[in-house]
Short mmCIF file of C-alpha atoms in Angstrom, two decimals:
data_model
loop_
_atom_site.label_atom_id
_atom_site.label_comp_id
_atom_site.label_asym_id
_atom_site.label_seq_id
_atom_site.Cartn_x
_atom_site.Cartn_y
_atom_site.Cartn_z
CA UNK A 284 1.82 7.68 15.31
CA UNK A 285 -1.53 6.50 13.18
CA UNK A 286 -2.69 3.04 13.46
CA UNK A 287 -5.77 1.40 11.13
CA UNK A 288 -7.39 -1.40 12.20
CA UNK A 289 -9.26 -3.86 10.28
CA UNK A 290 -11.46 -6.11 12.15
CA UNK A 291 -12.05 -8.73 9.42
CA UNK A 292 -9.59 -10.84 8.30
CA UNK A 293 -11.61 -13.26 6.14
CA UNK A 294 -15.06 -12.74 4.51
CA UNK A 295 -17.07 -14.58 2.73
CA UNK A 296 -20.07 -13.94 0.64
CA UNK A 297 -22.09 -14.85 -1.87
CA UNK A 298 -22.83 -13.18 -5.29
CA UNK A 299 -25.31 -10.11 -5.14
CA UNK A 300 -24.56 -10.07 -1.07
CA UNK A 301 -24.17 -6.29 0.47
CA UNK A 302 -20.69 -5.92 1.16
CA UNK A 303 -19.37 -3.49 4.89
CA UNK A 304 -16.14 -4.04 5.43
CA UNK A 305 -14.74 -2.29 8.84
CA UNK A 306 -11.49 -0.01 8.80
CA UNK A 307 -10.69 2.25 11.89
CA UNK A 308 -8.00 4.41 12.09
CA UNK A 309 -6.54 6.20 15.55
CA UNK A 310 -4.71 9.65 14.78
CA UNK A 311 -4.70 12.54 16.63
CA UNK A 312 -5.00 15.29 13.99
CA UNK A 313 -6.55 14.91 10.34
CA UNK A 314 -6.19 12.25 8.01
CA UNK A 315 -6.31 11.46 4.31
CA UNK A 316 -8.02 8.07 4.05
CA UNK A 317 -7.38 5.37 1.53
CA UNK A 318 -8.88 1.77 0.53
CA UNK A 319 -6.84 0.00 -2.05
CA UNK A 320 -7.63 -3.99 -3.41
CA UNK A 321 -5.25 -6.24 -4.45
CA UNK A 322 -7.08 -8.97 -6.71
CA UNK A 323 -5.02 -12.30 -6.89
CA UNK A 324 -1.82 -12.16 -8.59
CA UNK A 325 -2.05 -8.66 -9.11
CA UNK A 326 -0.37 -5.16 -7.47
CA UNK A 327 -2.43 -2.71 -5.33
CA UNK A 328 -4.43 -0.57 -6.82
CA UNK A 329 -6.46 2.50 -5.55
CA UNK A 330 -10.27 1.95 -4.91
CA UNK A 331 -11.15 5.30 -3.76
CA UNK A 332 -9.70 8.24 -1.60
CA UNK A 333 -10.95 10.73 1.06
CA UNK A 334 -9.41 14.02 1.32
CA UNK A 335 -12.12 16.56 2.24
CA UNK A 336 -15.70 17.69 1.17
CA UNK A 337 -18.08 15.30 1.34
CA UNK A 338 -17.72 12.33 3.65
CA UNK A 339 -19.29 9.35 1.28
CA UNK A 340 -16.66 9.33 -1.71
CA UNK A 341 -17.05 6.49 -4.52
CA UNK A 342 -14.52 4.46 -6.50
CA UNK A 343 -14.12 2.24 -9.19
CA UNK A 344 -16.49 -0.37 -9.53
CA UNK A 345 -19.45 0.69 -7.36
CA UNK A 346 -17.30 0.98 -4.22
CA UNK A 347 -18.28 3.38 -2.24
CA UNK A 348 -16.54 4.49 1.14
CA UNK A 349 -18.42 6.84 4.33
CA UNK A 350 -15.86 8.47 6.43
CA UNK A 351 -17.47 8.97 10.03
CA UNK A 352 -15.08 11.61 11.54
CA UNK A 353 -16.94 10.69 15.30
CA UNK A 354 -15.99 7.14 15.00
CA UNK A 355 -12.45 7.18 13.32
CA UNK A 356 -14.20 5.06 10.72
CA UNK A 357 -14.05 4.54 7.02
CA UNK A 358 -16.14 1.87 6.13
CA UNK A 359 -15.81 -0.08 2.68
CA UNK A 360 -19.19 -0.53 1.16
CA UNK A 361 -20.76 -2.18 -2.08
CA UNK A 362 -24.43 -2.90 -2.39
CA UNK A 363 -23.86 -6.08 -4.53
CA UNK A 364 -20.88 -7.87 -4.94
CA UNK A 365 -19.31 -9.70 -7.85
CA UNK A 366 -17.34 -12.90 -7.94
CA UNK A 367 -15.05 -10.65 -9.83
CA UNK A 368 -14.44 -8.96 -6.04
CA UNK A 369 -12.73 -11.43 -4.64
CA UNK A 370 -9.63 -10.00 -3.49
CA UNK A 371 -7.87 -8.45 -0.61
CA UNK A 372 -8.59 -5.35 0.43
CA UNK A 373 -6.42 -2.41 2.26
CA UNK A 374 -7.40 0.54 4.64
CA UNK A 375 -4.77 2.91 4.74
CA UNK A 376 -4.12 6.16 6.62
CA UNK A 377 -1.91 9.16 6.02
CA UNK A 378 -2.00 12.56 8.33
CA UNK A 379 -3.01 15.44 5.95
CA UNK A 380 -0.97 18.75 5.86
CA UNK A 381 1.96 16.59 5.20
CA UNK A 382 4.87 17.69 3.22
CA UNK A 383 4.81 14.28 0.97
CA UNK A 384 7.11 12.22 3.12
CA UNK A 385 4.52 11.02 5.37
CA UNK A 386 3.97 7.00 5.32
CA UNK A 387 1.11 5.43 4.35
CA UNK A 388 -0.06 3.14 7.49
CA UNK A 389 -1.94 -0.09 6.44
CA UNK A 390 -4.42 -2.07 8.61
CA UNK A 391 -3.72 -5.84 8.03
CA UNK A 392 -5.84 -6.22 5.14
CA UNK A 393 -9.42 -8.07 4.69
CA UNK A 394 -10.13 -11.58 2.61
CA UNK A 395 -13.02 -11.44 0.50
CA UNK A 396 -13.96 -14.53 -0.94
CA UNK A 397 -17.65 -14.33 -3.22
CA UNK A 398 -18.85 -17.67 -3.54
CA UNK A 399 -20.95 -17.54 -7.07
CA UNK B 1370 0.36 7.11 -18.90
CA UNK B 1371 2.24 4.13 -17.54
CA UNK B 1372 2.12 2.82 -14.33
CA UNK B 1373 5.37 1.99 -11.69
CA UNK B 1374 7.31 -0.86 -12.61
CA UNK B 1375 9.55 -2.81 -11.00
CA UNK B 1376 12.36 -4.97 -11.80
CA UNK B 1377 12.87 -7.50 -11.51
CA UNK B 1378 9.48 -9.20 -10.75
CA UNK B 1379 10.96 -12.84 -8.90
CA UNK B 1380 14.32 -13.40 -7.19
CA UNK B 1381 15.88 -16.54 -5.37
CA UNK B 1382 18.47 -16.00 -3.44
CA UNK B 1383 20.16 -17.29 -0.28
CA UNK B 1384 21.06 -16.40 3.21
CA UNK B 1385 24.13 -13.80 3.29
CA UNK B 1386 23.54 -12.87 -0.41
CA UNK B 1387 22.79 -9.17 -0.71
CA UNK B 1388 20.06 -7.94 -3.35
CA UNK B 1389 19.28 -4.88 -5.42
CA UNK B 1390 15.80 -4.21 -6.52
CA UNK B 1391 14.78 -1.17 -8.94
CA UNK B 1392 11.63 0.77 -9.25
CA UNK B 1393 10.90 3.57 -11.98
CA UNK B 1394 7.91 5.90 -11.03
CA UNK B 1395 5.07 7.27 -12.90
CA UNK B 1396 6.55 10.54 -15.03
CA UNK B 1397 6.45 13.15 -13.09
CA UNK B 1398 6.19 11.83 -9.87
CA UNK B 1399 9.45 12.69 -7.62
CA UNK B 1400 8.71 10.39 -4.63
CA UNK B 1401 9.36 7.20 -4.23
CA UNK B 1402 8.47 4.82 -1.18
CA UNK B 1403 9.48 1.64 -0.21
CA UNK B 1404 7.07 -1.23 1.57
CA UNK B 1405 7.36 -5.06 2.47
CA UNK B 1406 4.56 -7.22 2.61
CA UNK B 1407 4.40 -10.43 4.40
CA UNK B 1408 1.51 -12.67 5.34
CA UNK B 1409 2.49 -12.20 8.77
CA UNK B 1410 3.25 -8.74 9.24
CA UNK B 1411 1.24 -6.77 6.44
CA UNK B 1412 2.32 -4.06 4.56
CA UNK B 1413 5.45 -2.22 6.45
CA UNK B 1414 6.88 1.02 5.46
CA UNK B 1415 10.63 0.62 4.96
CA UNK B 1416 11.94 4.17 3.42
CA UNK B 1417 10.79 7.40 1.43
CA UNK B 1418 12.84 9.10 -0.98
CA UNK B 1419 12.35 12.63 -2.78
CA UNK B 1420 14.77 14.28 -4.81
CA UNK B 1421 17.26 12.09 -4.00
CA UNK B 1422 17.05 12.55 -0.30
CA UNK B 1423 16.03 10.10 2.13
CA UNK B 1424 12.69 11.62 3.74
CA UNK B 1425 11.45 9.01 6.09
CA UNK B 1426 12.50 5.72 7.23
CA UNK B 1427 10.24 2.49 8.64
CA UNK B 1428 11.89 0.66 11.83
CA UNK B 1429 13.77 -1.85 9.44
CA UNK B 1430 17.37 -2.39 10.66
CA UNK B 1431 20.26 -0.63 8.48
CA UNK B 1432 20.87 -4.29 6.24
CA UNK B 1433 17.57 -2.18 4.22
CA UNK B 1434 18.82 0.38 2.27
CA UNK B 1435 18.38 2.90 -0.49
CA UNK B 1436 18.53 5.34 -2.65
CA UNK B 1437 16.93 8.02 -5.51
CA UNK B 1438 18.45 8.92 -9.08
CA UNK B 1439 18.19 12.16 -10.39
CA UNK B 1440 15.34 10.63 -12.78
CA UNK B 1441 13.51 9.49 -9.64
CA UNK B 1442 14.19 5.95 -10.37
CA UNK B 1443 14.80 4.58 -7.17
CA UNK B 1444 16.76 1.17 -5.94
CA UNK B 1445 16.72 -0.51 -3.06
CA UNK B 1446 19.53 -2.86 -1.24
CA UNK B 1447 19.43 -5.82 1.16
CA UNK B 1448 22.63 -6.87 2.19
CA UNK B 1449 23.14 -9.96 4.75
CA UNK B 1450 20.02 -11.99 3.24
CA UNK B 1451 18.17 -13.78 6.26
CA UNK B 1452 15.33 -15.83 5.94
CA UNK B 1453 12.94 -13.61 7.37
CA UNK B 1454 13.22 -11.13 4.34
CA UNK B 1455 11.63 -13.41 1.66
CA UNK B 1456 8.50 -10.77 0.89
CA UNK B 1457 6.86 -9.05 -1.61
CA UNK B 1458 8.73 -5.85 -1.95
CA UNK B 1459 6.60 -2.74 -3.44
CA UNK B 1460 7.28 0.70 -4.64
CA UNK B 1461 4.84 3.23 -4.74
CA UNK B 1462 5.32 6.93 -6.50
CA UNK B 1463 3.42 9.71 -5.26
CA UNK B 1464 1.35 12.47 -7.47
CA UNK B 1465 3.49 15.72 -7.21
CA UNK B 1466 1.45 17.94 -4.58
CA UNK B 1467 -0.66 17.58 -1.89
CA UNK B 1468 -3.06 15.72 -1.67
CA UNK B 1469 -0.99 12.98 -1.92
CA UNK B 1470 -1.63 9.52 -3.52
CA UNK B 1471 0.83 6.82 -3.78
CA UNK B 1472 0.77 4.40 -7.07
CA UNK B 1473 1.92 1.01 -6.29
CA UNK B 1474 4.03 -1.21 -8.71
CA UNK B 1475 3.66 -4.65 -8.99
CA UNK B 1476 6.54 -5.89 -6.76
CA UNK B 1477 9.15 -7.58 -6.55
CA UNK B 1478 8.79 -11.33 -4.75
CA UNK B 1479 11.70 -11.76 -3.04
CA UNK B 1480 12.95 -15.17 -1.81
CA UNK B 1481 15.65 -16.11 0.60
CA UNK B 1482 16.80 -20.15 0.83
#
């Protein structure tokens, strides 16, 4: 079974700050890689997907995501953040090739705070 | 095109209640999943449904259950309410073919006294 692992619960920044945040994933075949944010009060929504093709895929809102097939990594990246960004923030993992009914496996979710 | 939604958005109920909570997927989309989210444990897959056939199922004990409309609309039951299942409750609907995206609703916050 997959696993993602998110190494940081809380961070903290301040405006105009580069944003990394860590996601790691353990599967034994290929995966379909997903980061979604869920601002404060509000549902989950999709930041930006990997499926194939090139490994640095951006979303919405100058997120940008590098999938490192060596390192089971799929690192969330922005090059200045907002106080607008201040959210929670999802790595999620599902094995590609499936027939639909595969789960989506969530790491534990990271805390941004941006201080203005 | 609009989004999931889920009904209803707050409940209060208490222990040994039972509780029905309804989702209604983006048009077109034919799956429907089922997570909980607690502060605690994260995000936790609790069932899949397609076509009105249960697909997949999370390690949740059989008081979780479900079930798919021909519509796709999908509802899901708690019977026996313990403490332990006050959560957010979300539904996400998947684009038809791979790859695969699941579209999460807002949820429905569920509280057990």
């Amino acid at each position: 079974a997959q696993s993602v692992s998110q190494h940081n619960h809380h961070v903290i920044l301040s405006e105009a700050a580069s944003l990394e945040l860590g996601c790691n994933y353990s599967y034994g075949g290929t995966v379909n890689l997903f980061w979604y944010v869920q601002y404060p009060g509000q549902h989950l929504q999709l930041l930006l997907k990997y499926f194939s093709g090139d490994p640095l895929v951006k979303g919405i809102k100058g997120f940008e995501a590098e999938f490192i097939k060596s390192k089971f990594s799929f690192n969330l990246r922005k090059p200045s953040v907002q106080w607008s960004d201040t959210a929670e923030y999802f790595c999620a993992v599902i094995p590609r090739g499936s027939l639909g009914n595969e789960k989506l496996t969530f790491g534990t979710g990271t805390r941004l705070t941006i201080i203005p | 095109k609009a989004g999931v939604t889920q009904t209803p958005r707050y409940l209060i109920k208490t222990r040994g209640q039972q509780v029905t909570l309804s989702c209604s997927p983006i048009s077109g989309h034919r799956s429907v999943s089922w997570y909980q989210q607690t502060p605690g444990q994260g995000l936790q897959f609790l069932f899949e449904y397609f076509s009105e056939t249960q697909r997949n199922k999370g390690n949740f004990p059989g008081r979780f259950s479900g079930r798919q409309f021909s519509n796709s609309r999908s509802e899901m039951n708690v019977s026996t309410l313990e403490l332990g299942d006050s959560a957010l409750y979300l539904c996400a609907s998947s684009s038809p073919g791979p790859p695969y995206t699941q579209y999460f609703g807002p949820g429905t916050r569920l509280t057990v006294l």
